[in-house]
Coordinates of C-alpha atoms and ligand atoms in Angstrom, one line a residue:
M1 CA 0.1 0.1 -0.1
N2 CA 1.3 3.4 -0.6
T3 CA 4.4 2.6 -2.7
P4 CA 7.3 5.1 -1.4
S5 CA 9.0 7.2 -3.9
P6 CA 12.9 6.4 -3.3
S7 CA 13.7 9.4 -1.8
E8 CA 10.9 8.9 0.7
S9 CA 12.3 5.8 1.9
A10 CA 15.8 6.5 2.0
R11 CA 15.7 9.4 4.9
P12 CA 15.3 8.9 8.6
G13 CA 11.4 8.6 9.4
S14 CA 11.2 6.5 6.3
H15 CA 8.2 5.0 5.0
R16 CA 9.0 1.7 6.9
D17 CA 9.3 3.5 10.0
R18 CA 5.9 5.3 9.3
E19 CA 4.1 2.4 8.6
I20 CA 1.0 1.9 10.8
V21 CA 1.2 -1.4 12.5
E22 CA -1.7 -1.0 14.9
A23 CA -4.7 1.2 15.8
R24 CA -6.5 0.7 19.0
V25 CA -9.8 2.3 20.2
I26 CA -9.7 3.0 23.9
V27 CA -12.9 3.7 25.7
T28 CA -12.6 5.0 29.3
C29 CA -14.7 6.6 31.9
P30 CA -12.5 8.8 34.4
G31 CA -15.3 11.0 35.6
R32 CA -16.9 10.8 32.3
N33 CA -16.7 8.8 29.0
F34 CA -13.8 9.3 26.4
V35 CA -13.1 7.6 23.1
T36 CA -9.4 7.8 22.2
L37 CA -7.6 6.3 19.1
K38 CA -4.0 5.2 19.5
I39 CA -2.2 4.9 16.3
V40 CA 1.2 2.9 16.3
T41 CA 3.8 2.9 13.7
R42 CA 6.5 0.4 13.0
S43 CA 9.1 2.6 14.8
G44 CA 7.4 2.5 17.7
V45 CA 6.2 6.1 17.6
Y46 CA 2.4 6.6 18.4
G47 CA -0.1 9.4 18.2
L48 CA -3.3 10.0 20.0
G49 CA -6.9 11.2 18.6
D50 CA -9.8 12.0 20.4
A51 CA -13.1 10.5 19.3
T52 CA -15.5 11.5 21.8
L53 CA -19.1 12.4 20.9
N54 CA -21.1 12.9 24.0
G55 CA -23.9 10.6 24.7
R56 CA -23.2 8.6 21.4
E57 CA -19.6 7.4 22.4
L58 CA -19.9 3.9 21.1
A59 CA -21.3 4.6 17.7
V60 CA -17.9 6.4 17.0
A61 CA -15.9 3.6 18.7
S62 CA -17.5 1.2 16.5
Y63 CA -17.2 3.3 13.3
L64 CA -13.5 3.4 14.0
Q65 CA -13.2 -0.1 15.2
D66 CA -15.2 -1.9 12.5
H67 CA -14.8 0.3 9.7
V68 CA -11.5 2.5 9.8
V69 CA -9.1 0.6 11.6
P70 CA -8.9 -2.3 9.1
N71 CA -8.2 0.6 6.4
L72 CA -5.2 1.9 8.3
I73 CA -3.0 -1.0 8.8
G74 CA -0.1 -0.8 6.6
R75 CA -0.6 2.7 5.5
D76 CA 1.9 5.4 5.8
A77 CA 1.2 7.5 8.8
G78 CA 3.0 10.6 7.0
R79 CA 0.4 10.8 4.4
I80 CA -2.0 12.8 6.5
E81 CA -4.0 14.4 3.7
D82 CA -4.3 11.6 1.8
V83 CA -5.7 9.6 4.6
W84 CA -8.2 12.3 5.3
Q85 CA -9.3 12.3 1.8
F86 CA -9.4 8.4 1.8
L87 CA -11.6 8.2 4.9
Y88 CA -14.0 11.4 3.7
R89 CA -14.3 10.7 -0.2
G90 CA -13.7 6.9 0.2
A91 CA -16.7 6.5 2.5
Y92 CA -19.2 7.6 0.0
W93 CA -21.3 8.8 2.8
R94 CA -20.1 12.2 3.9
R95 CA -20.3 14.3 6.9
G96 CA -22.2 13.6 10.1
P97 CA -20.8 13.9 13.7
V98 CA -20.0 10.2 13.9
T99 CA -18.1 10.1 10.7
M100 CA -16.5 13.5 11.4
S101 CA -15.5 12.6 14.9
A102 CA -13.9 9.3 13.8
I103 CA -12.0 10.9 10.7
A104 CA -11.0 13.6 13.4
A105 CA -9.3 10.9 15.6
V106 CA -7.2 9.6 13.0
D107 CA -6.1 13.0 11.6
V108 CA -5.2 14.2 14.9
A109 CA -3.2 11.0 15.8
L110 CA -1.4 11.3 12.5
W111 CA -0.5 15.1 13.3
D112 CA 0.9 13.8 16.6
I113 CA 3.1 11.3 15.0
L114 CA 4.2 13.8 12.4
G115 CA 5.3 16.3 15.3
K116 CA 7.1 13.3 17.3
M117 CA 9.0 12.1 14.3
A118 CA 10.0 15.7 13.4
G119 CA 10.8 16.3 17.1
L120 CA 8.4 19.6 16.9
P121 CA 5.3 20.8 18.7
L122 CA 2.1 21.0 16.6
Y123 CA 1.9 24.5 16.6
R124 CA 5.3 24.7 14.8
L125 CA 4.2 22.3 12.0
L126 CA 1.0 24.5 11.6
G127 CA 3.2 27.8 10.8
G128 CA 4.6 28.6 14.4
R129 CA 3.4 30.9 17.2
S130 CA 1.2 34.0 16.5
R131 CA 0.7 34.5 20.3
E132 CA 1.9 33.9 23.7
G133 CA -1.0 32.2 24.9
A134 CA -4.6 31.0 24.1
L135 CA -7.3 33.4 26.0
V136 CA -9.8 31.4 27.6
Y137 CA -13.1 31.6 29.2
A138 CA -14.4 29.8 32.2
H139 CA -18.0 28.7 33.1
A140 CA -19.8 30.7 36.1
N141 CA -23.0 29.0 37.0
G142 CA -25.4 30.0 39.6
R143 CA -28.9 28.9 40.8
D144 CA -29.9 32.7 40.9
I145 CA -28.4 36.0 39.7
G146 CA -26.4 36.6 43.0
E147 CA -24.8 33.2 43.1
A148 CA -23.9 33.4 39.5
S149 CA -22.4 36.9 40.2
D150 CA -20.4 35.5 43.1
E151 CA -18.9 32.6 40.9
V152 CA -18.1 35.2 38.4
G153 CA -16.0 37.1 41.0
K154 CA -14.2 33.7 41.9
Y155 CA -12.9 33.4 38.4
I156 CA -11.8 36.8 38.2
E157 CA -9.8 36.5 41.2
K158 CA -8.2 33.1 39.8
G159 CA -7.0 35.4 36.9
F160 CA -9.6 34.7 34.2
L161 CA -10.2 37.6 31.7
A162 CA -13.4 36.1 30.4
V163 CA -16.1 34.3 32.1
R164 CA -19.2 32.7 30.5
A165 CA -22.2 33.4 32.9
Q166 CA -25.6 31.2 33.5
C167 CA -28.3 31.5 35.9
G168 CA -31.3 29.4 37.0
V169 CA -34.4 30.9 35.6
P170 CA -37.4 31.2 38.1
G171 CA -40.0 28.7 37.2
V172 CA -37.6 26.5 35.2
K173 CA -36.6 23.2 36.7
K174 CA -33.0 22.2 35.8
A175 CA -31.9 25.1 33.6
Y176 CA -29.0 24.6 31.3
G177 CA -25.6 25.2 32.7
I178 CA -26.6 24.7 36.5
A179 CA -24.9 22.3 38.3
S180 CA -27.0 20.2 41.2
G181 CA -25.8 19.7 44.6
G182 CA -22.5 21.8 44.3
R183 CA -20.8 19.2 41.9
P184 CA -19.2 20.8 38.6
Y185 CA -21.7 20.9 35.9
E186 CA -21.6 18.0 33.8
P187 CA -25.0 17.7 31.4
A188 CA -24.9 14.0 30.7
E189 CA -25.4 12.8 34.2
S190 CA -27.8 9.9 33.9
E191 CA -28.1 6.7 31.7
L192 CA -31.4 8.0 29.9
P193 CA -32.0 11.8 29.4
A194 CA -33.0 13.8 32.1
E195 CA -36.2 15.6 31.5
T196 CA -36.0 19.4 31.5
V197 CA -38.6 22.0 31.3
W198 CA -38.2 25.4 29.2
N199 CA -40.0 28.6 29.5
T200 CA -38.8 31.2 27.0
P201 CA -40.6 34.4 28.4
R202 CA -39.1 33.7 32.0
Y203 CA -35.7 33.2 30.5
L204 CA -35.7 36.3 28.3
E205 CA -36.5 38.3 31.1
T206 CA -34.0 36.8 33.6
V207 CA -30.9 37.0 31.2
P208 CA -30.7 40.9 30.8
R209 CA -31.1 41.3 34.4
L210 CA -28.2 39.0 35.1
F211 CA -25.8 40.7 32.9
E212 CA -27.0 44.0 34.2
R213 CA -26.0 42.7 37.8
L214 CA -22.6 41.4 36.6
R215 CA -21.5 44.8 35.0
A216 CA -22.6 46.5 38.4
D217 CA -20.8 44.1 40.4
H218 CA -17.6 43.6 38.4
G219 CA -17.3 46.3 36.0
N220 CA -16.2 46.6 32.3
G221 CA -12.6 45.3 32.8
V222 CA -13.9 41.4 32.3
E223 CA -15.3 39.8 29.1
L224 CA -18.6 38.3 29.8
L225 CA -20.4 35.6 27.5
H226 CA -23.5 33.8 27.4
D227 CA -24.8 30.5 25.9
V228 CA -28.4 30.4 24.8
H229 CA -27.9 26.9 24.0
H230 CA -30.2 26.8 20.9
R231 CA -33.3 27.6 22.8
L232 CA -34.8 30.6 21.0
T233 CA -36.4 31.4 17.5
P234 CA -34.8 33.8 15.4
I235 CA -36.9 36.9 16.5
E236 CA -36.6 36.1 20.2
A237 CA -33.0 35.7 19.7
A238 CA -32.9 39.2 18.0
R239 CA -34.8 40.6 21.2
L240 CA -32.4 39.1 23.7
G241 CA -29.3 40.3 21.6
R242 CA -30.8 43.9 21.7
D243 CA -31.6 43.8 25.4
L244 CA -28.0 42.6 26.0
E245 CA -26.4 45.4 24.3
P246 CA -25.9 47.8 26.8
H247 CA -24.0 45.1 29.0
R248 CA -21.2 44.7 25.9
L249 CA -21.1 40.9 25.9
F250 CA -18.1 39.3 24.0
W251 CA -20.7 36.9 22.6
M252 CA -24.0 35.4 22.8
E253 CA -23.8 31.7 21.8
D254 CA -26.1 29.4 19.9
A255 CA -28.8 31.8 19.7
T256 CA -31.2 29.7 17.7
P257 CA -30.7 26.2 16.1
A258 CA -28.6 26.6 12.9
E259 CA -29.6 24.0 10.4
N260 CA -31.1 26.7 8.5
Q261 CA -28.3 28.9 8.3
T262 CA -30.4 31.9 7.1
S263 CA -32.3 32.2 9.8
F264 CA -29.1 33.9 11.4
E265 CA -30.0 36.9 8.9
I266 CA -32.9 37.7 11.1
V267 CA -30.9 37.9 14.6
R268 CA -28.1 39.9 12.8
R269 CA -30.4 42.4 11.3
H270 CA -31.7 43.5 14.6
T271 CA -28.6 43.4 17.0
V272 CA -25.0 44.3 17.3
T273 CA -24.3 41.9 19.9
P274 CA -21.5 39.8 18.7
L275 CA -22.7 36.0 17.6
A276 CA -21.0 32.7 18.2
V277 CA -22.3 29.3 16.9
G278 CA -21.0 26.1 15.4
E279 CA -20.2 23.5 18.6
V280 CA -22.6 20.9 16.8
F281 CA -21.5 21.6 13.5
N282 CA -19.1 19.2 11.8
S283 CA -18.2 20.4 8.4
I284 CA -17.4 23.7 6.5
W285 CA -20.5 23.1 4.7
D286 CA -22.5 23.6 8.1
C287 CA -21.4 27.3 8.2
K288 CA -20.6 28.4 4.8
H289 CA -23.6 30.7 4.3
L290 CA -23.2 31.9 7.9
I291 CA -19.4 32.8 7.2
E292 CA -19.6 34.0 3.7
N293 CA -22.6 36.4 4.5
Q294 CA -20.7 37.6 7.8
L295 CA -23.7 36.3 9.8
I296 CA -21.7 35.4 12.8
D297 CA -18.5 36.6 14.3
Y298 CA -17.1 33.4 16.1
I299 CA -17.1 29.8 14.8
R300 CA -17.0 27.2 17.5
T301 CA -16.6 23.8 15.8
T302 CA -13.5 22.4 17.2
I303 CA -11.0 19.7 16.2
V304 CA -12.8 16.4 17.2
H305 CA -16.2 17.1 15.8
G306 CA -14.8 18.8 12.8
G307 CA -12.8 16.4 11.0
G308 CA -9.5 17.0 12.7
I309 CA -6.7 19.6 12.2
T310 CA -7.0 19.0 8.3
H311 CA -10.3 20.1 8.0
I312 CA -10.6 22.6 10.8
R313 CA -7.8 24.4 9.2
R314 CA -9.6 24.9 5.9
L315 CA -12.6 26.1 8.1
A316 CA -10.7 28.5 10.0
D317 CA -8.8 29.9 6.8
F318 CA -12.4 30.3 4.9
A319 CA -13.5 32.0 8.3
G320 CA -10.7 34.5 8.2
L321 CA -11.4 35.7 4.8
H322 CA -14.7 37.0 6.3
Q323 CA -13.4 38.4 9.6
V324 CA -14.7 35.5 11.5
R325 CA -12.7 34.2 14.4
T326 CA -12.4 30.9 16.2
G327 CA -14.0 30.1 19.7
F328 CA -13.4 26.6 20.1
H329 CA -15.9 24.3 22.1
G330 CA -14.1 23.3 25.2
A331 CA -16.5 21.8 27.7
T332 CA -15.5 18.6 29.5
D333 CA -16.6 16.4 27.0
L334 CA -13.7 17.3 24.7
S335 CA -11.0 15.3 26.0
P336 CA -7.6 16.7 27.0
V337 CA -6.4 15.3 23.5
T338 CA -8.9 17.7 21.6
M339 CA -7.8 20.2 24.3
G340 CA -4.1 19.9 23.5
A341 CA -4.6 19.8 19.8
A342 CA -7.0 22.8 19.9
L343 CA -4.5 24.9 22.0
H344 CA -1.8 24.4 19.6
F345 CA -4.1 25.5 16.7
D346 CA -5.0 28.5 18.8
T347 CA -1.6 29.4 19.4
W348 CA -1.1 29.3 15.6
V349 CA -4.4 30.3 14.0
P350 CA -4.2 33.9 12.6
N351 CA -7.9 34.6 13.3
F352 CA -7.9 33.4 16.8
G353 CA -10.8 34.8 19.2
I354 CA -10.9 32.8 22.5
Q355 CA -11.0 29.3 23.5
E356 CA -13.7 27.7 26.1
Y357 CA -12.1 26.0 29.0
M358 CA -13.8 24.0 31.6
F359 CA -11.6 22.2 34.2
H360 CA -11.7 18.3 33.7
A361 CA -12.0 16.1 36.7
E362 CA -8.8 15.2 38.5
E363 CA -9.2 11.2 37.2
T364 CA -9.5 12.6 33.6
D365 CA -6.2 14.7 33.9
A366 CA -4.3 11.6 35.6
V367 CA -5.7 9.4 32.5
F368 CA -4.5 11.9 30.1
P369 CA -1.1 13.7 31.5
H370 CA -0.5 16.8 29.5
D371 CA 1.7 19.7 29.2
Y372 CA -0.8 22.7 28.8
A373 CA -1.1 25.2 31.5
F374 CA -3.2 27.8 32.8
R375 CA -1.5 31.3 33.5
D376 CA -2.9 34.7 33.7
G377 CA -6.1 34.1 31.9
R378 CA -4.4 32.3 29.2
L379 CA -3.6 28.7 28.3
H380 CA -0.3 28.0 27.5
V381 CA 1.0 25.1 25.3
G382 CA 4.4 23.3 25.9
D383 CA 7.0 22.3 23.5
T384 CA 6.7 18.6 23.8
P385 CA 6.7 17.2 20.3
G386 CA 3.2 16.6 18.8
H387 CA 0.2 17.7 20.6
G388 CA 1.8 17.0 24.0
V389 CA -1.1 14.8 25.5
D390 CA -0.4 11.0 26.4
I391 CA -2.6 8.3 27.8
D392 CA -2.2 6.2 30.8
E393 CA -3.7 3.0 29.6
A394 CA -3.2 1.0 32.6
L395 CA -5.1 3.8 34.4
A396 CA -7.6 3.9 31.7
A397 CA -8.5 0.4 32.0
K398 CA -9.6 1.0 35.6
Y399 CA -12.5 3.1 34.5
P400 CA -15.0 1.1 32.4
Y401 CA -17.5 2.8 30.1
A402 CA -20.7 4.0 31.8
P403 CA -23.6 4.9 29.6
K404 CA -24.8 8.3 29.9
Q405 CA -26.9 10.6 27.8
L406 CA -27.5 14.4 27.4
P407 CA -30.8 15.9 28.8
V408 CA -33.8 16.7 26.6
A409 CA -35.9 19.7 27.1
R410 CA -39.9 20.2 26.9
L411 CA -42.2 23.1 27.0
E412 CA -44.6 23.2 30.0
D413 CA -47.3 21.5 27.7
G414 CA -45.0 18.5 27.1
S415 CA -44.0 19.5 23.7
M416 CA -40.4 18.6 22.7
W417 CA -38.2 21.5 22.5
D418 CA -34.5 22.0 21.9
W419 CA -32.0 21.2 24.9
Ligands
EZ4_1 O1 -23.9 21.4 26.2 O2 -20.4 20.0 25.6 O3 -20.7 25.6 25.4 N1 -20.8 24.6 25.9 C1 -21.8 23.8 25.8 C2 -21.6 22.5 26.2 C3 -22.4 21.2 25.6 C4 -21.9 19.9 25.8 C5 -22.5 18.9 25.0 O4 -21.8 17.8 24.9 O5 -22.9 24.2 25.1 O6 -22.2 22.5 27.6
CO2 CO1 -22.4 25.9 24.0

């Protein structure tokens, strides 16, 4: 397979060294479920890619194990672009979160191998450093406005320059983003989906009051963000964006579901609150209209759900042409492997905006040793070759898969709504 040219096989890191001899899918649950692909070359150098799709983990594990891994054995790990095209075009069935997460896992593992073989950190392979660190935002959640404001204050004290704020909505049971029982917020908390109830009018009157209070308590020196989590219609989102204008948000996220990209024209027409969208996208085709018509300011699709570095780099370049910046998804269901790869990308990408950052559980950090670190409001990558994230397989094996699904939302009359 992939007959090398003479010049390719003569050098160190030759085709023979780069031949993929093994690819393993590792499913582990250190605090939450993660799917990881480990690709091993004949030289012994290996790479890691994240394939976690929250609540649908085993679908991606099977896609990899049953349909992708047999295609990898014997292939040249250095042909990153060709492998990407083979898995995308060659599958005939294109796009979708399961396919694109599986392709991403392979792609990131191959970039990791390339970095290790070259002795270079990933950001240098991409084109080198554009900034000293990646501005990150943390999650502050409160059962009410006062508690949310206290939480924002705690993150400012920890050195965060940007904070996302969510608060409980009176009359709404289990509002999005609010932790139960003092534990860190983790939406996929039960084997079958938790039922939540949604009330748009109560929400629309609560959120502007939250941000009015946050500006009064914390001033204008901190960037504030908010996630609507797909709950509003376009005209309701337009109303909220307008009501939030005095409070100068960094962004309003996922204001309305975005399968219909033209719906953002309505939101955009009515408000100058910056808009971010795309954590559930998996391809450039999900945001082509949004970007080329400058209907959004930040694109959130991150490496794992968007086909890896090879595809997200194309997306980011396309976004850059339209002054759209990156604001990668970074909740706890994005494994440290994705975080590491995303931070290298953030360190390089010219049109960087911000990076979401929720702390992983201690068990997660122990299973995935990594060299990125938080300092002065920013995350900094290290200079370990590749993406700088490893896996302790013996420890991973101690945390067997535990099925968990994301919640669902219904209106008060029982109709299904967008969670
Ligand atoms: O609900 O990552 O911005 N962050 C978010 C997250 C998502 C989860 C889904 O898996 O919207 O909390
Ligand atoms: Co979100």
